[in-house]
Tab-separated table of C-alpha atoms and ligand atoms in Angstrom:
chain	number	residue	atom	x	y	z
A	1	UNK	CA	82.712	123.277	110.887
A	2	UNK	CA	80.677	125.958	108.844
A	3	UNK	CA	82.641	127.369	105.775
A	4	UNK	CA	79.667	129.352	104.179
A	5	UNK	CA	75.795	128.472	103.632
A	6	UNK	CA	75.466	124.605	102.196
A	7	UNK	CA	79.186	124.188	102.660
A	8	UNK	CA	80.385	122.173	105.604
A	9	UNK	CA	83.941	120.605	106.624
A	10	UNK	CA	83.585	117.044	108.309
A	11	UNK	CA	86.408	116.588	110.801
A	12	UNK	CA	86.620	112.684	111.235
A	13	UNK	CA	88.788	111.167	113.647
A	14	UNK	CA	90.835	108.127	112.229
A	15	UNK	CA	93.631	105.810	112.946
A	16	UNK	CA	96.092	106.699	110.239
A	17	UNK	CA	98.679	104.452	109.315
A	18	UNK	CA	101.171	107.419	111.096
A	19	UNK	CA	98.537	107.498	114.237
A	20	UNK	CA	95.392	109.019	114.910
A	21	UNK	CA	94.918	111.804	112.808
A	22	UNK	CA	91.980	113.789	111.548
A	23	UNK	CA	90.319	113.850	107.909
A	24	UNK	CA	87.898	116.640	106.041
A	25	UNK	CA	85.478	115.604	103.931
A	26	UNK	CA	83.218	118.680	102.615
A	27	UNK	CA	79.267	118.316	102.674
A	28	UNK	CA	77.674	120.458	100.123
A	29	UNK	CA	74.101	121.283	99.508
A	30	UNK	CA	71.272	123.408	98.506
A	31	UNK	CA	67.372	122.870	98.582
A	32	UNK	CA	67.485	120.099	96.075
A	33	UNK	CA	70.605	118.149	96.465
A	34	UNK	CA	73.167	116.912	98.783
A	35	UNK	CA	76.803	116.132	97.932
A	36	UNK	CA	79.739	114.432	99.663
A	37	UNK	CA	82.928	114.844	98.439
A	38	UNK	CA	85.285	112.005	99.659
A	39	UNK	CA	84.133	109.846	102.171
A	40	UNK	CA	86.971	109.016	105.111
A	41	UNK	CA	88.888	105.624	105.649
A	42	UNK	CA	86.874	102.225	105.488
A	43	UNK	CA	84.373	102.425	109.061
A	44	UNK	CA	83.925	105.509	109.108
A	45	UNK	CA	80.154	105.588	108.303
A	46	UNK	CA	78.941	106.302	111.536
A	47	UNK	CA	81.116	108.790	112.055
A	48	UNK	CA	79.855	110.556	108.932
A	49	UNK	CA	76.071	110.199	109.558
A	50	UNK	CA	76.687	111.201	112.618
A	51	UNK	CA	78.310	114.044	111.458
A	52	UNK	CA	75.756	114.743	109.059
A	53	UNK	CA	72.753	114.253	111.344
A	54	UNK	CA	74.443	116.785	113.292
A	55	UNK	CA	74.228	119.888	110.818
A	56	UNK	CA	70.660	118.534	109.738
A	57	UNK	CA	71.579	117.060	106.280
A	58	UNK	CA	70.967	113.617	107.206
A	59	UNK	CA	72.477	110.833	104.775
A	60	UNK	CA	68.846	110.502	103.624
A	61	UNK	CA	69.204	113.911	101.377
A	62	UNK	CA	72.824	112.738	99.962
A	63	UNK	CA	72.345	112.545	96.161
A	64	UNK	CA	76.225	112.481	94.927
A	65	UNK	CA	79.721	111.630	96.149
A	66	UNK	CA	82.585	113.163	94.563
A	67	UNK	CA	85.945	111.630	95.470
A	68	UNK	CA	88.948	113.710	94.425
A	69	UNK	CA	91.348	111.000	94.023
A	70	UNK	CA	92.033	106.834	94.839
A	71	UNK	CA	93.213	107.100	98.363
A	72	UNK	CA	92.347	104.827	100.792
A	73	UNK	CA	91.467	107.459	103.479
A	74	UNK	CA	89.188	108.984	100.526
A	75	UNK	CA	87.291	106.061	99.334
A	76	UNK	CA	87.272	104.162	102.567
A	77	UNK	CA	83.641	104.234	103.440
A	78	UNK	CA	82.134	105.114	99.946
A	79	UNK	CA	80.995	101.491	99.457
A	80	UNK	CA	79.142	101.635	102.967
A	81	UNK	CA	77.854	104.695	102.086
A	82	UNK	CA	76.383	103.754	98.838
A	83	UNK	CA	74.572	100.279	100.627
A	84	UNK	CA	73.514	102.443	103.613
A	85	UNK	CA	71.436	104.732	101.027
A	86	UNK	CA	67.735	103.891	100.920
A	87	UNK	CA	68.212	105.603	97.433
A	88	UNK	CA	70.605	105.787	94.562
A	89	UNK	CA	73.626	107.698	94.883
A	90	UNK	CA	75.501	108.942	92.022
A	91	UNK	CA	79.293	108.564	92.137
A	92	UNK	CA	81.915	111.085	90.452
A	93	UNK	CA	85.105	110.971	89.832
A	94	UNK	CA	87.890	111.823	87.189
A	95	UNK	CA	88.335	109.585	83.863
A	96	UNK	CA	92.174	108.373	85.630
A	97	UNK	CA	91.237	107.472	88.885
A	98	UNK	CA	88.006	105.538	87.700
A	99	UNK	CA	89.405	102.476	86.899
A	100	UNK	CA	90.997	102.748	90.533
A	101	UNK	CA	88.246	103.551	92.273
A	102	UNK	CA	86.105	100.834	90.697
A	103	UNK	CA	88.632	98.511	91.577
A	104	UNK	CA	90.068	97.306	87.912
A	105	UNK	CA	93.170	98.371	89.129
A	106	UNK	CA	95.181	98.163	92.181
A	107	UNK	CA	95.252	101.012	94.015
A	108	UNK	CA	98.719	102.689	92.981
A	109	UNK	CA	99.831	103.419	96.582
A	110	UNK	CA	98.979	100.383	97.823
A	111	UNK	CA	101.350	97.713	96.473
A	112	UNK	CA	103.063	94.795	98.036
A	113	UNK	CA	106.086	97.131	98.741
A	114	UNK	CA	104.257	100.035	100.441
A	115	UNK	CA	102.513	97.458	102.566
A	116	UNK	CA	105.244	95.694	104.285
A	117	UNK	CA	107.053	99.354	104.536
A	118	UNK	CA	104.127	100.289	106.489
A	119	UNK	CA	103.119	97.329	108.423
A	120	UNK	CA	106.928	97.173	109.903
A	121	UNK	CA	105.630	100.655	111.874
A	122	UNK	CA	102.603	99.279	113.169
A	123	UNK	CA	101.742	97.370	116.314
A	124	UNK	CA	100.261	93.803	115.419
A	125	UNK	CA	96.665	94.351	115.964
A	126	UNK	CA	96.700	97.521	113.681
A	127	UNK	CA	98.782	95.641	111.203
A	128	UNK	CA	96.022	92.825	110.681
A	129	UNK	CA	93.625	95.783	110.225
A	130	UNK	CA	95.686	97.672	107.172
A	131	UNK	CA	96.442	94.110	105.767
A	132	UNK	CA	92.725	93.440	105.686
A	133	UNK	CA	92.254	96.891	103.997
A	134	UNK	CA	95.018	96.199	101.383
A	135	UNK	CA	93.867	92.850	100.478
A	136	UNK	CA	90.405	93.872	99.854
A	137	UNK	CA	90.106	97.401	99.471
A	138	UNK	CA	87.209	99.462	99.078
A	139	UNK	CA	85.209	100.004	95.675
A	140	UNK	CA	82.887	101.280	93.904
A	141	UNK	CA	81.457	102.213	90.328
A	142	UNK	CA	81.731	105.183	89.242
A	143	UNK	CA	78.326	106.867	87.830
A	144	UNK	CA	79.648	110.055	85.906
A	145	UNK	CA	83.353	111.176	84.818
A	146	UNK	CA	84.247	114.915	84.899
A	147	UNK	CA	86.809	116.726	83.304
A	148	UNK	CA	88.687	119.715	84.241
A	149	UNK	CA	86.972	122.988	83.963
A	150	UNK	CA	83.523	121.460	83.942
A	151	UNK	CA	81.103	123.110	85.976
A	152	UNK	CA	78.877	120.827	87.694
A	153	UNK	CA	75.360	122.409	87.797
A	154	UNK	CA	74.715	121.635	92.007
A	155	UNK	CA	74.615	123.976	94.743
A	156	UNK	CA	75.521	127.768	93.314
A	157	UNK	CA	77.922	125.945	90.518
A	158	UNK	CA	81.003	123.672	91.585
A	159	UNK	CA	83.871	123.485	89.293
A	160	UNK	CA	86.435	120.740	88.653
A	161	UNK	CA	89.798	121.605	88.793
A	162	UNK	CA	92.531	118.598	87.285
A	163	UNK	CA	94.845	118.738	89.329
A	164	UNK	CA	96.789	115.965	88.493
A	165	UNK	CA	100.565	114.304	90.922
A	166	UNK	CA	99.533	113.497	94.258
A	167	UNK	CA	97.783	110.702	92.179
A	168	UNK	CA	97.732	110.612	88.285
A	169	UNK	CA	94.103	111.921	87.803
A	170	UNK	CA	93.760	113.840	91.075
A	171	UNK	CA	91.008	116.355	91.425
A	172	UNK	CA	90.009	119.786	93.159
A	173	UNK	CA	86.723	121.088	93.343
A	174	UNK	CA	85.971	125.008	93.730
A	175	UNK	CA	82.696	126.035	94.966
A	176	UNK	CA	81.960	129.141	93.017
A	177	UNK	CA	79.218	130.802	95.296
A	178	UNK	CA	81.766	130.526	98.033
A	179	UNK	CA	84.733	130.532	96.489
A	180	UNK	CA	86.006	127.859	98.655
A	181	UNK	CA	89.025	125.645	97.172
A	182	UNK	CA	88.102	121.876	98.470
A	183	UNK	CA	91.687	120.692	97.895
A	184	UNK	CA	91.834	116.841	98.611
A	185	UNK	CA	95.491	116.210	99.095
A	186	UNK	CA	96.793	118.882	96.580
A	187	UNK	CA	97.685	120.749	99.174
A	188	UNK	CA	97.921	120.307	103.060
A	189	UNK	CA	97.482	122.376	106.243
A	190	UNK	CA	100.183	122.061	108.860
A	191	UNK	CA	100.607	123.885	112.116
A	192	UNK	CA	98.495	126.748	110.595
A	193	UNK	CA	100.578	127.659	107.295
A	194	UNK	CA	99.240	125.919	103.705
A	195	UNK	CA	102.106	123.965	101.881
A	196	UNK	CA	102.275	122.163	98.477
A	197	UNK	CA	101.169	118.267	98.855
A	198	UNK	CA	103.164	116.179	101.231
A	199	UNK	CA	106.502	114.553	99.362
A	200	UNK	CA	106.176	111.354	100.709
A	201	UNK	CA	102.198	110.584	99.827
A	202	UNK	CA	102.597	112.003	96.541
A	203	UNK	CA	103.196	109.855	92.982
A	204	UNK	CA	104.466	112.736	91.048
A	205	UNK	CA	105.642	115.698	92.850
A	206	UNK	CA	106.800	117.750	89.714
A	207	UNK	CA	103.255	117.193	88.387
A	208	UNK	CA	101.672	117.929	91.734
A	209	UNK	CA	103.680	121.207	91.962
A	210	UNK	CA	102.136	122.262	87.996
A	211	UNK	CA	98.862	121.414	89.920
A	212	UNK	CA	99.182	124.030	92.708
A	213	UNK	CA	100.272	126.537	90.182
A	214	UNK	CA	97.036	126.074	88.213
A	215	UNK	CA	95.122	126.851	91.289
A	216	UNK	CA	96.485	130.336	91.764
A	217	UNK	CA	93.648	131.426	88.700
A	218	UNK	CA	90.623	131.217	90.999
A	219	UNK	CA	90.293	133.295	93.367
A	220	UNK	CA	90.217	131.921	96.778
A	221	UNK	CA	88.778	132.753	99.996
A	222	UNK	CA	89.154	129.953	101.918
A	223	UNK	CA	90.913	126.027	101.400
A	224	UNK	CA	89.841	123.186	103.049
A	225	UNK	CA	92.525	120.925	103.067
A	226	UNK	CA	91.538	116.790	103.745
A	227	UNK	CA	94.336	116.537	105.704
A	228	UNK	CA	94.878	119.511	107.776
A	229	UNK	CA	91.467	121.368	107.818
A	230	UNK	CA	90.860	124.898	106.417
A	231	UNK	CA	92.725	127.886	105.480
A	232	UNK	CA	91.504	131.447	104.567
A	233	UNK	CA	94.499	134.047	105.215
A	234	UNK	CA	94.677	135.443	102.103
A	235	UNK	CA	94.869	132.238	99.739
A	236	UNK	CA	95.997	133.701	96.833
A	237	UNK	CA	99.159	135.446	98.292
A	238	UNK	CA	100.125	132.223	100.051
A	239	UNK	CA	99.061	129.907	96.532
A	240	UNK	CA	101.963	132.883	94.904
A	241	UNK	CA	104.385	132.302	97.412
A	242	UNK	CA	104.379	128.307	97.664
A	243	UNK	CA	104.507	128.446	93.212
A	244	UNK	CA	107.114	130.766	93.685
A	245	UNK	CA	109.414	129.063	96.008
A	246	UNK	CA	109.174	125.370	94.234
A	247	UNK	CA	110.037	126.911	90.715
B	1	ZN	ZN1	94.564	111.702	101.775
């Protein structure tokens, strides 16, 4: 779906561990560069070439990926994206999640507990699938750290917001020409209305609540939420009203 010019939502339909559900990653681009930020659940590529064939930014112009946080369903297909690449492509992340991401650490949602919670919901063949997944997850290294309030010279100016509790070095990017919010999972849409993160995916919901708060000092005209899609009736006012009701 078209947010603005060079900004693009990616609606990708998964299996989530909950059922089929539907994830956003954001294309971004201008004459010069191409940028993904987060890249689905592991075999999803052709899904996102497809997608990206589609609005005419074929994975051919894709200089960067951006992943906003560790997640599973964010990193999935960022190794296959990398190999598919005839050229290089630069990876960005935060300094916290880096270590995640490049797979010196386990993944913090994704230990032995988690698993077997999870698996007991699934039907066998999907549970073979997410135990593949857990045992050897998806990596990457990571090519450039940002930090928060650094303005990343690509496409009009895209600014990264730490955002830290849904994981411990979570990150939002704002696209300043725009002024759209890409939110990764600080914040979700569901049936319509934007809420804070979800409780039950999130490491540190105090944290993750400071978080939203912190977003209500850009101004906003539309959120696309990775899990949910986007939101643009009056951002701001609703950004106010979710800070005020958690305090
Ligand atoms: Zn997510």
């Amino acid at each position: 779906m078209k947010i603005a010019d060079g900004v693009e939502m990616l609606e990708l339909q998964a299996r989530g561990f909950a059922g089929p559900t539907i994830v956003h990653p954001t294309l971004v681009w201008d004459d010069t560069m191409g940028i993904l930020i987060d890249t689905g659940f592991p075999d999803q590529l052709p899904q996102i070439t497809e997608a990206m064939d589609r609005i005419g930014i074929p994975l051919n112009r894709l200089d960067k990926v951006i992943v906003t946080h560790q997640d599973i369903d964010h990193i999935g297909s960022l190794p296959d994206i990398i190999q598919a690449s005839a050229h290089k492509i630069d990876v960005l992340s935060s300094e916290e999640e880096r270590p995640y991401i490049e797979g010196h650490k386990p993944l913090i949602k994704m230990n032995r507990e988690r698993l077997s919670e999870r698996l007991a919901s699934l039907p066998m063949e999907q549970r073979q699938q997410v135990e593949a997944m857990f045992v050897n997850p998806p990596k990457a290294d990571v090519d450039k750290t940002v930090a928060d309030g650094e303005v990343l010279p690509y496409a009009g100016g895209i600014t990264v917001i730490f955002t830290p509790g849904h994981t411990p070095g979570h990150i939002c990017l704002y696209l300043d020409d725009s002024k759209t919010l890409v939110a990764g999972d600080a914040l979700v849409v569901t049936d319509g209305t934007l809420q804070g993160p979800n409780p039950r995916a999130t490491f540190d919901l105090a944290t993750a609540m400071k978080s939203v708060k912190k977003l209500t000092h850009y101004d906003i005209k539309t959120v696309i939420c990775y899990h949910g899609g986007i939101y643009s009736d009056d951002v701001n006012k609703r950004l106010a009203a979710l800070v005020s009701s958690g305090d």
